[in-house]
Each structure stands twice: as structure tokens, then as C-alpha cells.
mmCIF file of C-alpha atoms and ligand atoms in Angstrom:
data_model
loop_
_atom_site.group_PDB
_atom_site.id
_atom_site.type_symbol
_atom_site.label_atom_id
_atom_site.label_comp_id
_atom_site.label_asym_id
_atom_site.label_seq_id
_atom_site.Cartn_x
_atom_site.Cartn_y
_atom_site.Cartn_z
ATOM 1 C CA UNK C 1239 9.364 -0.374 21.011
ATOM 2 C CA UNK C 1240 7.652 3.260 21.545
ATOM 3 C CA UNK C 1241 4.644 0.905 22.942
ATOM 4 C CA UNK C 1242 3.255 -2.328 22.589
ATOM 5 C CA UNK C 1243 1.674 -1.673 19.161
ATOM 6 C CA UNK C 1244 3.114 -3.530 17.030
ATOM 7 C CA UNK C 1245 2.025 -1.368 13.556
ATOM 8 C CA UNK C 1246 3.369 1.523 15.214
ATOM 9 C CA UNK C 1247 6.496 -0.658 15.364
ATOM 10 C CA UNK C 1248 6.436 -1.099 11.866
ATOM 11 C CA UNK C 1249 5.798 2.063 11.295
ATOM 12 C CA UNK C 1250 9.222 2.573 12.961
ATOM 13 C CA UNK C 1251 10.963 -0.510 11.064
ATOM 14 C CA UNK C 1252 11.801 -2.467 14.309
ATOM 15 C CA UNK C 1253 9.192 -4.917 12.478
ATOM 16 C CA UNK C 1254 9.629 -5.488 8.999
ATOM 17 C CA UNK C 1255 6.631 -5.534 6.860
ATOM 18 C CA UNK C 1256 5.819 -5.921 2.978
ATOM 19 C CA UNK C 1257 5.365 -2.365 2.137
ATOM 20 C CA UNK C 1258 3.473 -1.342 -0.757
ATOM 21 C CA UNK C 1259 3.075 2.436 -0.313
ATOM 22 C CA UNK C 1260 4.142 5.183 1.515
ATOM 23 C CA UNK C 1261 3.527 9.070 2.354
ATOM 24 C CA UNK C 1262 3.889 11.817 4.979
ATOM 25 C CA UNK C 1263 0.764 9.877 6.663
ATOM 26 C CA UNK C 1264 -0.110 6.912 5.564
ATOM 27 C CA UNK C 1265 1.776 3.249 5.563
ATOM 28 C CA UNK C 1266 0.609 0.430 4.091
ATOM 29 C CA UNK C 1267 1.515 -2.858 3.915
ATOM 30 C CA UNK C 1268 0.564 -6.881 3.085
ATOM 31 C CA UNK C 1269 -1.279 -8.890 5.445
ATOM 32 C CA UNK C 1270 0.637 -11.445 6.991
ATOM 33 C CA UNK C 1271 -2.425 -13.817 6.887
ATOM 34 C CA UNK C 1272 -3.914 -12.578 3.193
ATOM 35 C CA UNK C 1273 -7.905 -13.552 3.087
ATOM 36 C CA UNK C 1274 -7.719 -12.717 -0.659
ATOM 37 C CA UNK C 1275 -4.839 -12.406 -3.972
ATOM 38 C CA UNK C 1276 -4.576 -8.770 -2.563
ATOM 39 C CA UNK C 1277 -5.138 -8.293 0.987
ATOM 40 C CA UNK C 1278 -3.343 -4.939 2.324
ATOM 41 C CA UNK C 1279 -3.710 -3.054 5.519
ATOM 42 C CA UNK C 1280 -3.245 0.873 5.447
ATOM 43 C CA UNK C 1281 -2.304 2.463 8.225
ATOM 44 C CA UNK C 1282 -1.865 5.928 9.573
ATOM 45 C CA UNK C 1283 1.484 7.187 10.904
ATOM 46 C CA UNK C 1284 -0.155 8.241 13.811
ATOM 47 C CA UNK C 1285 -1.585 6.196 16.825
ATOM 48 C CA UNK C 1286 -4.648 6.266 16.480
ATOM 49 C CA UNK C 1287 -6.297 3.400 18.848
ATOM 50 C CA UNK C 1288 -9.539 2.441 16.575
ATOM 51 C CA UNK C 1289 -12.548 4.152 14.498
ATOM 52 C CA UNK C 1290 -13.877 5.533 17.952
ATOM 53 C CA UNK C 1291 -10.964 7.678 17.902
ATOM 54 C CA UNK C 1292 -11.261 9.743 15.158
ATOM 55 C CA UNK C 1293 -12.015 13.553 15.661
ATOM 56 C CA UNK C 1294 -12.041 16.834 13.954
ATOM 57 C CA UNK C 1295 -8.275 16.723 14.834
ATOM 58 C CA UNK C 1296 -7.052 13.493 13.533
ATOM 59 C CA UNK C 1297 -9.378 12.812 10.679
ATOM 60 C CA UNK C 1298 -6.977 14.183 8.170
ATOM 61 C CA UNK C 1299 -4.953 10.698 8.614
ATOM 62 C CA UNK C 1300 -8.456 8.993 7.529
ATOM 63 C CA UNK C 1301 -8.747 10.852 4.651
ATOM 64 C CA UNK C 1302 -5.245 9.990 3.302
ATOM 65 C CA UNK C 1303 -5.875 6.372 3.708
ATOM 66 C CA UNK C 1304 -8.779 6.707 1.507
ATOM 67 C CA UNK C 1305 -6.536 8.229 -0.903
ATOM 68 C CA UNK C 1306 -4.365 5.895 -0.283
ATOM 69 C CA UNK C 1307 -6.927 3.489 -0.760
ATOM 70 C CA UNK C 1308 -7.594 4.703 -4.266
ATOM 71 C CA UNK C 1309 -3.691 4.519 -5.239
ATOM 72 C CA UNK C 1310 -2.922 1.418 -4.082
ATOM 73 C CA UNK C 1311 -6.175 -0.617 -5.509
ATOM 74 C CA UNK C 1312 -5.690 1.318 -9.068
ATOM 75 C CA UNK C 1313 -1.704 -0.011 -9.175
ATOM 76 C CA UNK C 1314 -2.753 -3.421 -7.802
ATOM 77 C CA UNK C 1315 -5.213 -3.620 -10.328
ATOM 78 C CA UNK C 1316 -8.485 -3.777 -8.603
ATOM 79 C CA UNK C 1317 -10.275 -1.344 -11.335
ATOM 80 C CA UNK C 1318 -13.234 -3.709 -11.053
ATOM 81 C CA UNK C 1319 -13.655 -3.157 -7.785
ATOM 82 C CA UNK C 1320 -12.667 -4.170 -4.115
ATOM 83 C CA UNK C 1321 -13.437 -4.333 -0.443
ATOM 84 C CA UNK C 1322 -12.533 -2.085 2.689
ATOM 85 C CA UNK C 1323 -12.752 -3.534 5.952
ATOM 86 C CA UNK C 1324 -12.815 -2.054 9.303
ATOM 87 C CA UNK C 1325 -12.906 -3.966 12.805
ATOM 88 C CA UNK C 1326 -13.240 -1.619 15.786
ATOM 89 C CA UNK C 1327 -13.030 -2.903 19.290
ATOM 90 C CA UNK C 1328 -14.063 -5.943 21.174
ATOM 91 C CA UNK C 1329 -17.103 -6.850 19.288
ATOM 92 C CA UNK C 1330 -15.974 -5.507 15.778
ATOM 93 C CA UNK C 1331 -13.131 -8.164 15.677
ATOM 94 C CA UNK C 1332 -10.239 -5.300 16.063
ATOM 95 C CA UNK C 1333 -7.209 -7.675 17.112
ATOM 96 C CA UNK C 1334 -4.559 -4.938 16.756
ATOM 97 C CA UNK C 1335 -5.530 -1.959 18.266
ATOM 98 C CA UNK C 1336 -3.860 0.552 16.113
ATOM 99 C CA UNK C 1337 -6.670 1.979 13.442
ATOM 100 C CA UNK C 1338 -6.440 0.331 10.100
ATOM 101 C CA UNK C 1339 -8.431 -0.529 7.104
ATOM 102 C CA UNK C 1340 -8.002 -3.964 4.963
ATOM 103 C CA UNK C 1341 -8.143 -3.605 1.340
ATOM 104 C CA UNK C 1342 -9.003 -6.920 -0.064
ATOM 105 C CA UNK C 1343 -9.609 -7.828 -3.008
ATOM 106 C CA UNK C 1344 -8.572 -10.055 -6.404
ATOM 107 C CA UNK C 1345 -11.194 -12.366 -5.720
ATOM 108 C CA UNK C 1346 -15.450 -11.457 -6.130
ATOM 109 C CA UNK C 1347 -17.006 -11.153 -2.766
ATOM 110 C CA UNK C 1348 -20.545 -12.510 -2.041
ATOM 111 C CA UNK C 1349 -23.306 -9.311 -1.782
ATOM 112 C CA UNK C 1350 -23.441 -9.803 1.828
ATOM 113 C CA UNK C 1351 -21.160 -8.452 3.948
ATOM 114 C CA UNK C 1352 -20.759 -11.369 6.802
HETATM 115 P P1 AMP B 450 -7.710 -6.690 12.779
HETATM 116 O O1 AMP B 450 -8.191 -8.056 13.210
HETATM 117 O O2 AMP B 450 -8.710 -5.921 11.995
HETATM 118 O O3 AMP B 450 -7.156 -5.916 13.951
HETATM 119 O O4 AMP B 450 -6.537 -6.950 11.753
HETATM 120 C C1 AMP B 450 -5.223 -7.117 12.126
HETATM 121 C C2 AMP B 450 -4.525 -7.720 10.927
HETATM 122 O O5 AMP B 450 -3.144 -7.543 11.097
HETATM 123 C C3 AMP B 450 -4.771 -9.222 10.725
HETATM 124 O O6 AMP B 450 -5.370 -9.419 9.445
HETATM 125 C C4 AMP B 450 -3.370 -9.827 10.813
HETATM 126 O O7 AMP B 450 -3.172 -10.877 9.904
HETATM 127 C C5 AMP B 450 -2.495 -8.631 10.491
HETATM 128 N N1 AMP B 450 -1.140 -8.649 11.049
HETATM 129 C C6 AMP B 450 -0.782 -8.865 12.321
HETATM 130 N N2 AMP B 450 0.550 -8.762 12.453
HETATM 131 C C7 AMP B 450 1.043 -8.472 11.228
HETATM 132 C C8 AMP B 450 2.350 -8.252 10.710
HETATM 133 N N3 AMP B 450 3.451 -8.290 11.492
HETATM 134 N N4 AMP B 450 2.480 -7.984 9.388
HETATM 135 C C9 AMP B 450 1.406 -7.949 8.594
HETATM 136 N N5 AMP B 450 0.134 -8.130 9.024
HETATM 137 C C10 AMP B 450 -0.038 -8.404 10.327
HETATM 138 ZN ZN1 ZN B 451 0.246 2.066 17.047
#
């Protein structure tokens, strides 16, 4: 393993993974521990420690997992709507620190968001 992070060792296939899409900068794959029918986490191939980290000179790996984002919830059939999550750091919840977003959805959320 590169490091310890273990989505940048999917991202290299040492770990396999459920993959559902794929480009020059963006992985994504199911949760191992869905919270809803769909529950995916999209990942840039680049690491990229948490939302604190993203700068002028990264953030093009952002936007292409919100286009991503768009892809994947229109061909899991999400049209009427879904959720993206981001935990960042200690007090956000982030448990693997490699920046990700959760799209979850299948289910209807309550209006809050906690
Ligand atoms: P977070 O708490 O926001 O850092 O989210 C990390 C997510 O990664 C959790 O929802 C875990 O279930 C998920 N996860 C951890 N290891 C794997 C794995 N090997 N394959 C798929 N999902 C994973
Ligand atoms: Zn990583």
C-alpha cells in the first residue's frame, strides 16, 4: 500500500470494491455498510485528506465528483431526488480520511438533516 489509506488502495485495486463508475478523476464505489437501497461513495483519484483540503489547485477533482454525482444518481435512478453527504474531520464524523462524498438515496429522507 502507497499509504495507509485504504480508498487510495482501492483506487489502486489492492482492495477490491463494488465499482459503479469510473473516469480520469473520479472513482466511485458501494458502501460496504449501505445506510440506504443506494448508498455510494465517490471519490477522487487523488489524495486529498478531507474538505479542508481543497484549493484553487485541487478543486477540479471536486467538481468531477459532482458530475459524477449527477451520472451516477440519473443511472441509479434517483430522478426524484437524493442526498450528498460529507464528514470532515474529528467532529464531522470523517472515519476515512481520504475526501469523499456519500450519495444516498432510494429511500425519502426526513427535512432535517441530523
Ligand atoms: P466517513 O465516515 O464519512 O469517513 O465514511 C467512510 C465510509 O467508508 C463508511 O460509510 C464505510 O462504511 C465506508 N467504507 C469503509 N471501508 C470500505 C470499503 N472497503 N469498501 C466500501 N466502503 C467502505
Ligand atoms: Zn487516499
Amino acid at each position: 500500500m502507497l499509504n495507509d489509506c485504504i480508498f487510495c488502495a482501492i483506487l489502486a485495486g489492492e482492495i477490491p470494491s463494488s465499482k459503479v463508475y469510473e473516469d480520469e478523476y473520479v472513482f466511485a464505489f458501494r458502501d460496504i455498510n449501505p445506510q440506504a437501497p443506494v448508498h455510494i461513495l465517490v471519490v477522487p483519484k487523488k489524495h486529498i485528506p478531507c474538505a479542508l483540503d481543497i484549493d484553487a489547485d485541487n478543486a477540479v477533482y471536486t467538481a468531477k465528483c459532482f458530475e459524477a454525482i449527477a451520472k451516477i444518481a440519473k443511472a441509479e435512478g434517483l430522478e426524484k431526488g437524493f442526498r450528498v453527504v460529507n464528514n470532515c474531520g474529528e467532529d464531522g464524523g470523517q472515519s476515512v480520511m481520504h475526501l469523499h462524498f456519500h450519495l444516498i438515496g432510494g429511500r425519502k429522507f426526513a427535512e432535517k438533516i441530523i
